[in-house]
Short mmCIF file of N, CA and C in Angstrom, two decimals:
data_model
loop_
_atom_site.label_atom_id
_atom_site.label_comp_id
_atom_site.label_asym_id
_atom_site.label_seq_id
_atom_site.Cartn_x
_atom_site.Cartn_y
_atom_site.Cartn_z
N UNK T 696 132.30 62.90 137.37
CA UNK T 696 131.81 64.25 137.58
C UNK T 696 131.75 64.95 136.21
N UNK T 697 130.62 65.60 135.93
CA UNK T 697 130.42 66.26 134.64
C UNK T 697 130.42 67.77 134.82
N UNK T 698 130.92 68.46 133.78
CA UNK T 698 130.88 69.92 133.77
C UNK T 698 129.54 70.45 133.27
N UNK T 699 128.68 69.53 132.83
CA UNK T 699 127.39 69.93 132.28
C UNK T 699 126.43 70.15 133.45
N UNK T 700 125.86 71.37 133.53
CA UNK T 700 124.94 71.64 134.64
C UNK T 700 123.64 70.85 134.50
N UNK T 701 123.03 70.57 135.64
CA UNK T 701 121.74 69.89 135.62
C UNK T 701 120.67 70.88 135.18
N UNK T 702 119.75 70.43 134.34
CA UNK T 702 118.66 71.29 133.85
C UNK T 702 117.69 71.57 134.99
N UNK T 703 117.19 72.81 135.06
CA UNK T 703 116.22 73.19 136.08
C UNK T 703 115.39 74.36 135.58
N UNK T 704 114.24 74.57 136.20
CA UNK T 704 113.38 75.70 135.88
C UNK T 704 112.92 76.34 137.18
N UNK T 705 112.81 77.63 137.18
CA UNK T 705 112.30 78.35 138.34
C UNK T 705 110.78 78.24 138.42
N UNK T 706 110.16 77.94 137.29
CA UNK T 706 108.69 77.87 137.23
C UNK T 706 108.18 76.58 137.88
N UNK T 707 107.05 76.70 138.53
CA UNK T 707 106.44 75.51 139.13
C UNK T 707 105.08 75.21 138.52
N UNK T 708 104.39 76.23 138.04
CA UNK T 708 103.07 76.03 137.44
C UNK T 708 103.21 75.31 136.10
N UNK T 709 104.10 75.83 135.26
CA UNK T 709 104.41 75.24 133.96
C UNK T 709 105.92 75.10 133.90
N UNK T 710 106.46 73.91 134.22
CA UNK T 710 107.91 73.76 134.33
C UNK T 710 108.69 73.97 133.03
N UNK T 711 108.01 74.07 131.90
CA UNK T 711 108.72 74.37 130.65
C UNK T 711 108.82 75.87 130.40
N UNK T 712 108.33 76.68 131.32
CA UNK T 712 108.37 78.13 131.19
C UNK T 712 109.55 78.68 132.00
N UNK T 713 109.96 79.90 131.69
CA UNK T 713 111.05 80.55 132.39
C UNK T 713 110.62 81.00 133.79
N UNK T 714 109.39 81.48 133.88
CA UNK T 714 108.85 81.97 135.15
C UNK T 714 107.37 81.65 135.22
N UNK T 715 106.86 81.56 136.43
CA UNK T 715 105.43 81.35 136.60
C UNK T 715 104.66 82.57 136.10
N UNK T 716 103.42 82.37 135.63
CA UNK T 716 102.65 83.48 135.06
C UNK T 716 102.57 84.71 135.96
N UNK T 717 102.41 84.52 137.26
CA UNK T 717 102.30 85.66 138.17
C UNK T 717 103.60 86.45 138.31
N UNK T 718 104.72 85.86 137.91
CA UNK T 718 106.02 86.51 138.04
C UNK T 718 106.62 86.90 136.69
N UNK T 719 105.91 86.66 135.62
CA UNK T 719 106.44 86.89 134.28
C UNK T 719 106.02 88.27 133.78
N UNK T 720 106.97 89.21 133.64
CA UNK T 720 106.61 90.56 133.20
C UNK T 720 106.13 90.62 131.75
N UNK T 721 106.35 89.54 131.00
CA UNK T 721 105.90 89.51 129.60
C UNK T 721 104.43 89.15 129.50
N UNK T 722 103.91 88.55 130.56
CA UNK T 722 102.54 88.04 130.53
C UNK T 722 101.57 89.16 130.90
N UNK T 723 100.74 89.52 129.95
CA UNK T 723 99.74 90.56 130.23
C UNK T 723 98.36 89.92 130.21
N UNK T 724 97.60 90.23 131.21
CA UNK T 724 96.26 89.68 131.31
C UNK T 724 95.34 90.34 130.29
N UNK T 725 94.35 89.61 129.86
CA UNK T 725 93.37 90.17 128.94
C UNK T 725 93.72 89.96 127.49
N UNK T 726 92.95 90.62 126.67
CA UNK T 726 93.11 90.50 125.22
C UNK T 726 94.41 91.16 124.76
N UNK T 727 94.90 90.70 123.64
CA UNK T 727 96.11 91.28 123.05
C UNK T 727 95.83 92.67 122.52
N UNK T 728 96.87 93.34 122.05
CA UNK T 728 96.71 94.71 121.57
C UNK T 728 95.85 94.79 120.31
N UNK T 729 95.24 95.94 120.12
CA UNK T 729 94.44 96.19 118.92
C UNK T 729 95.30 96.87 117.87
N UNK T 730 95.22 96.39 116.66
CA UNK T 730 95.90 97.04 115.55
C UNK T 730 97.27 96.45 115.26
N UNK T 731 97.68 96.63 114.02
CA UNK T 731 98.95 96.07 113.56
C UNK T 731 100.15 96.66 114.28
N UNK T 732 100.23 97.97 114.36
CA UNK T 732 101.39 98.60 114.97
C UNK T 732 101.51 98.23 116.45
N UNK T 733 100.40 98.26 117.17
CA UNK T 733 100.43 97.90 118.60
C UNK T 733 100.85 96.45 118.79
N UNK T 734 100.44 95.58 117.88
CA UNK T 734 100.83 94.17 117.96
C UNK T 734 102.33 94.02 117.74
N UNK T 735 102.86 94.69 116.74
CA UNK T 735 104.30 94.63 116.48
C UNK T 735 105.09 95.16 117.67
N UNK T 736 104.64 96.26 118.24
CA UNK T 736 105.32 96.85 119.39
C UNK T 736 105.29 95.90 120.58
N UNK T 737 104.19 95.23 120.79
CA UNK T 737 104.07 94.30 121.92
C UNK T 737 104.99 93.09 121.74
N UNK T 738 105.08 92.55 120.54
CA UNK T 738 105.98 91.42 120.31
C UNK T 738 107.43 91.83 120.56
N UNK T 739 107.82 93.00 120.09
CA UNK T 739 109.18 93.47 120.31
C UNK T 739 109.44 93.68 121.79
N UNK T 740 108.50 94.28 122.50
CA UNK T 740 108.64 94.49 123.94
C UNK T 740 108.88 93.16 124.66
N UNK T 741 108.11 92.15 124.28
CA UNK T 741 108.22 90.84 124.93
C UNK T 741 109.58 90.20 124.67
N UNK T 742 110.07 90.26 123.44
CA UNK T 742 111.38 89.68 123.15
C UNK T 742 112.51 90.45 123.83
N UNK T 743 112.38 91.75 123.92
CA UNK T 743 113.39 92.53 124.65
C UNK T 743 113.44 92.11 126.11
N UNK T 744 112.28 91.94 126.71
CA UNK T 744 112.23 91.49 128.10
C UNK T 744 112.80 90.08 128.25
N UNK T 745 112.51 89.22 127.29
CA UNK T 745 113.04 87.86 127.34
C UNK T 745 114.56 87.87 127.38
N UNK T 746 115.18 88.68 126.54
CA UNK T 746 116.64 88.76 126.55
C UNK T 746 117.15 89.19 127.92
N UNK T 747 116.54 90.21 128.49
CA UNK T 747 116.97 90.69 129.82
C UNK T 747 116.79 89.60 130.87
N UNK T 748 115.66 88.88 130.79
CA UNK T 748 115.40 87.82 131.76
C UNK T 748 116.44 86.71 131.67
N UNK T 749 116.89 86.38 130.48
CA UNK T 749 117.89 85.33 130.30
C UNK T 749 119.23 85.74 130.91
N UNK T 750 119.46 87.04 131.05
CA UNK T 750 120.72 87.55 131.59
C UNK T 750 120.66 87.82 133.10
N UNK T 751 119.46 87.90 133.65
CA UNK T 751 119.31 88.26 135.07
C UNK T 751 119.96 87.24 135.99
N UNK T 752 120.57 87.76 137.04
CA UNK T 752 121.14 86.91 138.07
C UNK T 752 122.51 86.35 137.75
N UNK T 753 123.08 86.74 136.63
CA UNK T 753 124.39 86.24 136.24
C UNK T 753 125.46 87.28 136.51
N UNK T 754 126.65 86.81 136.85
CA UNK T 754 127.79 87.70 137.10
C UNK T 754 128.52 87.93 135.77
N UNK T 755 129.38 88.94 135.70
CA UNK T 755 130.07 89.24 134.45
C UNK T 755 130.78 88.04 133.81
N UNK T 756 131.39 87.19 134.62
CA UNK T 756 132.08 86.03 134.06
C UNK T 756 131.11 85.11 133.33
N UNK T 757 129.91 84.95 133.87
CA UNK T 757 128.91 84.11 133.21
C UNK T 757 128.38 84.79 131.95
N UNK T 758 128.09 86.08 132.03
CA UNK T 758 127.56 86.79 130.88
C UNK T 758 128.55 86.80 129.72
N UNK T 759 129.84 86.85 130.01
CA UNK T 759 130.86 86.90 128.96
C UNK T 759 131.32 85.52 128.52
N UNK T 760 130.87 84.47 129.19
CA UNK T 760 131.32 83.11 128.88
C UNK T 760 130.86 82.67 127.49
N UNK T 761 131.78 82.13 126.72
CA UNK T 761 131.49 81.61 125.38
C UNK T 761 131.23 80.12 125.52
N UNK T 762 129.96 79.78 125.55
CA UNK T 762 129.54 78.42 125.89
C UNK T 762 129.71 77.41 124.78
N UNK T 763 129.85 77.86 123.54
CA UNK T 763 129.92 76.92 122.43
C UNK T 763 131.11 77.23 121.52
N UNK T 764 132.33 76.98 122.04
CA UNK T 764 133.52 77.23 121.22
C UNK T 764 133.45 76.44 119.91
N UNK T 765 134.00 76.97 118.85
CA UNK T 765 134.86 78.15 118.77
C UNK T 765 134.09 79.45 118.59
N UNK T 766 132.76 79.40 118.68
CA UNK T 766 131.96 80.61 118.52
C UNK T 766 132.33 81.66 119.57
N UNK T 767 132.24 82.92 119.20
CA UNK T 767 132.47 84.02 120.14
C UNK T 767 131.18 84.45 120.81
N UNK T 768 130.10 83.72 120.57
CA UNK T 768 128.78 84.06 121.10
C UNK T 768 128.74 83.94 122.63
N UNK T 769 128.23 84.98 123.26
CA UNK T 769 128.00 85.00 124.71
C UNK T 769 126.75 85.85 124.95
N UNK T 770 126.18 85.73 126.14
CA UNK T 770 125.02 86.57 126.46
C UNK T 770 125.40 88.05 126.41
N UNK T 771 126.54 88.40 126.96
CA UNK T 771 126.98 89.80 126.92
C UNK T 771 127.22 90.25 125.48
N UNK T 772 127.79 89.38 124.67
CA UNK T 772 127.97 89.69 123.26
C UNK T 772 126.66 89.94 122.56
N UNK T 773 125.63 89.16 122.91
CA UNK T 773 124.30 89.37 122.32
C UNK T 773 123.74 90.74 122.69
N UNK T 774 123.90 91.13 123.95
CA UNK T 774 123.42 92.44 124.39
C UNK T 774 124.13 93.54 123.60
N UNK T 775 125.44 93.43 123.48
CA UNK T 775 126.21 94.43 122.74
C UNK T 775 125.83 94.42 121.25
N UNK T 776 125.66 93.23 120.70
CA UNK T 776 125.27 93.10 119.29
C UNK T 776 123.92 93.77 119.04
N UNK T 777 122.96 93.54 119.92
CA UNK T 777 121.63 94.12 119.71
C UNK T 777 121.65 95.64 119.90
N UNK T 778 122.52 96.15 120.75
CA UNK T 778 122.67 97.61 120.85
C UNK T 778 123.19 98.15 119.51
N UNK T 779 124.16 97.45 118.94
CA UNK T 779 124.71 97.87 117.64
C UNK T 779 123.65 97.79 116.54
N UNK T 780 122.86 96.74 116.56
CA UNK T 780 121.82 96.55 115.55
C UNK T 780 120.74 97.62 115.67
N UNK T 781 120.34 97.96 116.90
CA UNK T 781 119.35 99.03 117.09
C UNK T 781 119.88 100.33 116.49
N UNK T 782 121.17 100.60 116.69
CA UNK T 782 121.78 101.80 116.11
C UNK T 782 121.72 101.74 114.58
N UNK T 783 122.00 100.56 114.02
CA UNK T 783 121.93 100.40 112.56
C UNK T 783 120.53 100.69 112.04
N UNK T 784 119.50 100.18 112.74
CA UNK T 784 118.13 100.44 112.28
C UNK T 784 117.82 101.93 112.31
N UNK T 785 118.25 102.60 113.35
CA UNK T 785 118.02 104.06 113.41
C UNK T 785 118.74 104.74 112.26
N UNK T 786 119.95 104.29 111.95
CA UNK T 786 120.69 104.87 110.82
C UNK T 786 119.94 104.65 109.50
N UNK T 787 119.26 103.51 109.34
CA UNK T 787 118.50 103.24 108.13
C UNK T 787 117.32 104.20 107.99
N UNK T 788 116.75 104.59 109.11
CA UNK T 788 115.53 105.40 109.12
C UNK T 788 115.84 106.87 108.92
N UNK T 789 116.84 107.37 109.62
CA UNK T 789 117.10 108.80 109.64
C UNK T 789 118.06 109.21 108.54
N UNK T 790 117.75 110.33 107.90
CA UNK T 790 118.66 110.83 106.87
C UNK T 790 119.92 111.42 107.50
N UNK T 791 120.90 111.63 106.67
CA UNK T 791 122.13 112.26 107.15
C UNK T 791 123.22 111.24 107.43
N UNK T 792 124.28 111.74 108.05
CA UNK T 792 125.42 110.88 108.37
C UNK T 792 125.02 109.86 109.43
N UNK T 793 125.38 108.60 109.21
CA UNK T 793 125.03 107.58 110.21
C UNK T 793 125.84 107.75 111.49
N UNK T 794 125.22 107.37 112.60
CA UNK T 794 125.95 107.35 113.86
C UNK T 794 127.05 106.29 113.75
N UNK T 795 128.22 106.55 114.32
CA UNK T 795 129.31 105.59 114.20
C UNK T 795 129.02 104.29 114.97
N UNK T 796 129.74 103.25 114.60
CA UNK T 796 129.62 101.97 115.30
C UNK T 796 129.93 102.17 116.78
N UNK T 797 129.23 101.45 117.62
CA UNK T 797 129.47 101.53 119.06
C UNK T 797 130.78 100.84 119.45
N UNK T 798 131.03 99.68 118.86
CA UNK T 798 132.13 98.83 119.32
C UNK T 798 133.16 98.53 118.24
N UNK T 799 133.01 99.07 117.06
CA UNK T 799 133.94 98.77 115.98
C UNK T 799 133.62 97.42 115.35
N UNK T 800 134.29 97.12 114.27
CA UNK T 800 134.04 95.89 113.52
C UNK T 800 134.31 94.68 114.40
N UNK T 801 133.26 93.88 114.63
CA UNK T 801 133.40 92.66 115.42
C UNK T 801 133.52 92.87 116.92
N UNK T 802 133.55 94.11 117.34
CA UNK T 802 133.75 94.41 118.76
C UNK T 802 132.58 94.07 119.66
N UNK T 803 131.40 93.90 119.05
CA UNK T 803 130.25 93.57 119.89
C UNK T 803 130.48 92.23 120.60
N UNK T 804 131.01 91.24 119.90
CA UNK T 804 131.28 89.94 120.52
C UNK T 804 132.69 89.85 121.08
N UNK T 805 133.67 90.31 120.33
CA UNK T 805 135.07 90.21 120.78
C UNK T 805 135.31 91.05 122.04
N UNK T 806 134.63 92.18 122.16
CA UNK T 806 134.83 93.06 123.31
C UNK T 806 133.96 92.72 124.51
N UNK T 807 133.22 91.64 124.44
CA UNK T 807 132.34 91.24 125.54
C UNK T 807 133.15 90.51 126.60
N UNK T 808 133.86 91.29 127.39
CA UNK T 808 134.75 90.73 128.41
C UNK T 808 134.11 90.81 129.79
N UNK T 809 134.59 89.96 130.68
CA UNK T 809 133.99 89.78 132.01
C UNK T 809 134.40 90.87 132.99
N UNK T 810 133.92 92.08 132.74
CA UNK T 810 134.14 93.19 133.67
C UNK T 810 132.82 93.89 133.90
N UNK T 811 132.55 94.25 135.15
CA UNK T 811 131.26 94.85 135.50
C UNK T 811 131.00 96.11 134.71
N UNK T 812 132.02 96.93 134.47
CA UNK T 812 131.80 98.17 133.72
C UNK T 812 131.42 97.89 132.27
N UNK T 813 131.92 96.79 131.71
CA UNK T 813 131.55 96.42 130.35
C UNK T 813 130.09 95.95 130.33
N UNK T 814 129.70 95.18 131.33
CA UNK T 814 128.30 94.72 131.45
C UNK T 814 127.37 95.92 131.60
N UNK T 815 127.68 96.79 132.55
CA UNK T 815 126.84 97.97 132.79
C UNK T 815 126.75 98.84 131.54
N UNK T 816 127.88 99.03 130.87
CA UNK T 816 127.89 99.84 129.65
C UNK T 816 127.06 99.21 128.55
N UNK T 817 127.13 97.89 128.42
CA UNK T 817 126.37 97.20 127.37
C UNK T 817 124.87 97.36 127.58
N UNK T 818 124.41 97.19 128.82
CA UNK T 818 122.98 97.33 129.08
C UNK T 818 122.53 98.79 128.93
N UNK T 819 123.39 99.74 129.31
CA UNK T 819 123.07 101.16 129.11
C UNK T 819 123.02 101.49 127.62
N UNK T 820 123.98 100.97 126.86
CA UNK T 820 123.98 101.18 125.41
C UNK T 820 122.72 100.61 124.78
N UNK T 821 122.35 99.40 125.19
CA UNK T 821 121.16 98.77 124.63
C UNK T 821 119.91 99.60 124.92
N UNK T 822 119.73 100.03 126.15
CA UNK T 822 118.55 100.83 126.51
C UNK T 822 118.51 102.14 125.71
N UNK T 823 119.65 102.80 125.60
CA UNK T 823 119.72 104.07 124.86
C UNK T 823 119.42 103.86 123.38
N UNK T 824 120.00 102.84 122.77
CA UNK T 824 119.80 102.61 121.34
C UNK T 824 118.38 102.12 121.05
N UNK T 825 117.80 101.34 121.95
CA UNK T 825 116.40 100.94 121.78
C UNK T 825 115.50 102.17 121.79
N UNK T 826 115.72 103.04 122.76
CA UNK T 826 114.90 104.25 122.87
C UNK T 826 115.06 105.14 121.63
N UNK T 827 116.27 105.26 121.14
CA UNK T 827 116.51 106.10 119.96
C UNK T 827 115.85 105.51 118.71
N UNK T 828 115.96 104.19 118.52
CA UNK T 828 115.32 103.56 117.36
C UNK T 828 113.80 103.64 117.48
N UNK T 829 113.28 103.43 118.69
CA UNK T 829 111.84 103.55 118.91
C UNK T 829 111.36 104.97 118.59
N UNK T 830 112.11 105.97 119.04
CA UNK T 830 111.73 107.37 118.78
C UNK T 830 111.74 107.67 117.29
N UNK T 831 112.74 107.15 116.58
CA UNK T 831 112.80 107.37 115.14
C UNK T 831 111.60 106.75 114.44
N UNK T 832 111.23 105.53 114.84
CA UNK T 832 110.09 104.86 114.21
C UNK T 832 108.76 105.47 114.65
N UNK T 833 108.70 106.06 115.83
CA UNK T 833 107.46 106.67 116.32
C UNK T 833 107.01 107.82 115.43
N UNK T 834 107.93 108.37 114.67
CA UNK T 834 107.58 109.46 113.75
C UNK T 834 106.77 108.95 112.56
N UNK T 835 106.65 107.63 112.43
CA UNK T 835 105.96 107.02 111.30
C UNK T 835 104.90 106.04 111.81
N UNK T 836 103.72 106.53 112.19
CA UNK T 836 102.69 105.64 112.74
C UNK T 836 102.02 104.74 111.70
N UNK T 837 102.22 105.02 110.43
CA UNK T 837 101.64 104.19 109.37
C UNK T 837 102.62 103.07 109.02
N UNK T 838 102.30 101.80 109.31
CA UNK T 838 103.22 100.70 109.02
C UNK T 838 103.56 100.58 107.54
N UNK T 839 102.75 101.15 106.66
CA UNK T 839 103.02 101.09 105.23
C UNK T 839 103.90 102.21 104.72
N UNK T 840 104.22 103.18 105.57
CA UNK T 840 105.06 104.30 105.15
C UNK T 840 106.45 103.80 104.77
N UNK T 841 107.01 104.43 103.75
CA UNK T 841 108.36 104.07 103.30
C UNK T 841 109.34 105.09 103.88
N UNK T 842 110.43 104.56 104.42
CA UNK T 842 111.40 105.42 105.12
C UNK T 842 112.82 105.08 104.67
N UNK T 843 113.70 106.01 104.92
CA UNK T 843 115.12 105.79 104.68
C UNK T 843 115.50 105.78 103.22
N UNK T 844 116.79 105.65 102.98
CA UNK T 844 117.33 105.67 101.62
C UNK T 844 116.82 104.51 100.79
N UNK T 845 116.61 103.36 101.41
CA UNK T 845 116.18 102.17 100.68
C UNK T 845 114.67 102.10 100.49
N UNK T 846 113.92 103.00 101.14
CA UNK T 846 112.47 102.99 101.01
C UNK T 846 111.80 101.79 101.64
N UNK T 847 112.40 101.25 102.71
CA UNK T 847 111.76 100.14 103.43
C UNK T 847 110.49 100.64 104.09
N UNK T 848 109.52 99.73 104.23
CA UNK T 848 108.32 100.12 104.97
C UNK T 848 108.60 100.04 106.46
N UNK T 849 107.87 100.83 107.20
CA UNK T 849 107.95 100.79 108.66
C UNK T 849 107.63 99.37 109.14
N UNK T 850 106.68 98.75 108.51
CA UNK T 850 106.31 97.36 108.85
C UNK T 850 107.52 96.43 108.74
N UNK T 851 108.28 96.55 107.63
CA UNK T 851 109.46 95.72 107.45
C UNK T 851 110.46 95.91 108.59
N UNK T 852 110.65 97.15 108.99
CA UNK T 852 111.61 97.43 110.06
C UNK T 852 111.14 96.84 111.39
N UNK T 853 109.86 96.95 111.69
CA UNK T 853 109.33 96.34 112.92
C UNK T 853 109.49 94.83 112.89
N UNK T 854 109.13 94.21 111.77
CA UNK T 854 109.22 92.75 111.67
C UNK T 854 110.68 92.30 111.72
N UNK T 855 111.56 93.03 111.06
CA UNK T 855 112.98 92.69 111.10
C UNK T 855 113.51 92.76 112.52
N UNK T 856 113.12 93.77 113.26
CA UNK T 856 113.56 93.91 114.65
C UNK T 856 113.06 92.73 115.48
N UNK T 857 111.80 92.38 115.31
CA UNK T 857 111.23 91.24 116.05
C UNK T 857 111.99 89.96 115.71
N UNK T 858 112.24 89.75 114.41
CA UNK T 858 112.96 88.56 113.97
C UNK T 858 114.35 88.51 114.58
N UNK T 859 115.03 89.62 114.61
CA UNK T 859 116.39 89.67 115.16
C UNK T 859 116.39 89.29 116.64
N UNK T 860 115.48 89.88 117.40
CA UNK T 860 115.41 89.55 118.83
C UNK T 860 114.97 88.11 119.05
N UNK T 861 114.01 87.62 118.27
CA UNK T 861 113.53 86.25 118.44
C UNK T 861 114.67 85.26 118.19
N UNK T 862 115.43 85.47 117.12
CA UNK T 862 116.55 84.59 116.80
C UNK T 862 117.57 84.59 117.93
N UNK T 863 117.91 85.78 118.41
CA UNK T 863 118.93 85.87 119.45
C UNK T 863 118.41 85.42 120.81
N UNK T 864 117.12 85.51 121.05
CA UNK T 864 116.57 84.94 122.29
C UNK T 864 116.69 83.41 122.25
N UNK T 865 116.59 82.81 121.08
CA UNK T 865 116.84 81.38 120.95
C UNK T 865 118.28 81.05 121.31
N UNK T 866 119.21 81.88 120.84
CA UNK T 866 120.61 81.69 121.23
C UNK T 866 120.76 81.85 122.74
N UNK T 867 120.10 82.86 123.30
CA UNK T 867 120.19 83.12 124.74
C UNK T 867 119.67 81.92 125.54
N UNK T 868 118.61 81.28 125.06
CA UNK T 868 118.10 80.08 125.74
C UNK T 868 119.21 79.05 125.89
N UNK T 869 119.89 78.76 124.80
CA UNK T 869 120.93 77.73 124.81
C UNK T 869 122.15 78.16 125.62
N UNK T 870 122.55 79.42 125.48
CA UNK T 870 123.69 79.91 126.24
C UNK T 870 123.42 79.84 127.74
N UNK T 871 122.23 80.26 128.15
CA UNK T 871 121.89 80.23 129.58
C UNK T 871 121.86 78.79 130.10
N UNK T 872 121.28 77.89 129.33
CA UNK T 872 121.24 76.49 129.76
C UNK T 872 122.65 75.92 129.92
N UNK T 873 123.56 76.30 129.03
CA UNK T 873 124.94 75.84 129.15
C UNK T 873 125.63 76.40 130.39
N UNK T 874 125.24 77.60 130.81
CA UNK T 874 125.88 78.25 131.95
C UNK T 874 125.49 77.63 133.28
N UNK T 875 124.18 77.54 133.52
CA UNK T 875 123.74 77.08 134.84
C UNK T 875 122.59 76.07 134.79
N UNK T 876 122.22 75.64 133.59
CA UNK T 876 121.19 74.61 133.46
C UNK T 876 119.76 75.14 133.46
N UNK T 877 119.56 76.44 133.66
CA UNK T 877 118.19 76.96 133.71
C UNK T 877 117.56 76.90 132.33
N UNK T 878 116.34 76.39 132.29
CA UNK T 878 115.60 76.23 131.04
C UNK T 878 114.26 76.93 131.13
N UNK T 879 113.61 77.02 129.99
CA UNK T 879 112.29 77.63 129.91
C UNK T 879 112.26 78.65 128.82
N UNK T 880 111.09 78.75 128.18
CA UNK T 880 111.00 79.68 127.06
C UNK T 880 110.98 81.11 127.54
#
């Protein structure tokens, strides 16, 4: 008897996908968005949805499970980490005193414990911090505009956000497969 779950996919049309096209909220019919900024926003939207999809249907114990010891990485830790990162990006953009850390040093992963209130709080934190970072960047519709103390371009911040979510969605793929065997991009 093995502790390794059997691999499976919910998709039937394309079994290497997470969901069938008719059920995939990331799949939009028609041509892609027009313009650089709209394209960046669409890629970020898709990766954000991917992270949520990888977490759907799991109980707190599964979300907090550290599938690859000794790493502290878990799906819940990723959600908390990305909430913290969204806050950091907003701090880079807006002048003044930075908003304090949400979870303290290392708390995004270490504090990802299997309690429903921690799960609910993490997803609420993520939604709030995403909205706040989006609102801060919405003030700069020119991707070439330089913002913040470091003078980063808006384009750099959008690409960095996409890269961060893409990397962590790759982690989420592996973590989810370790939990219950579900596969798919």
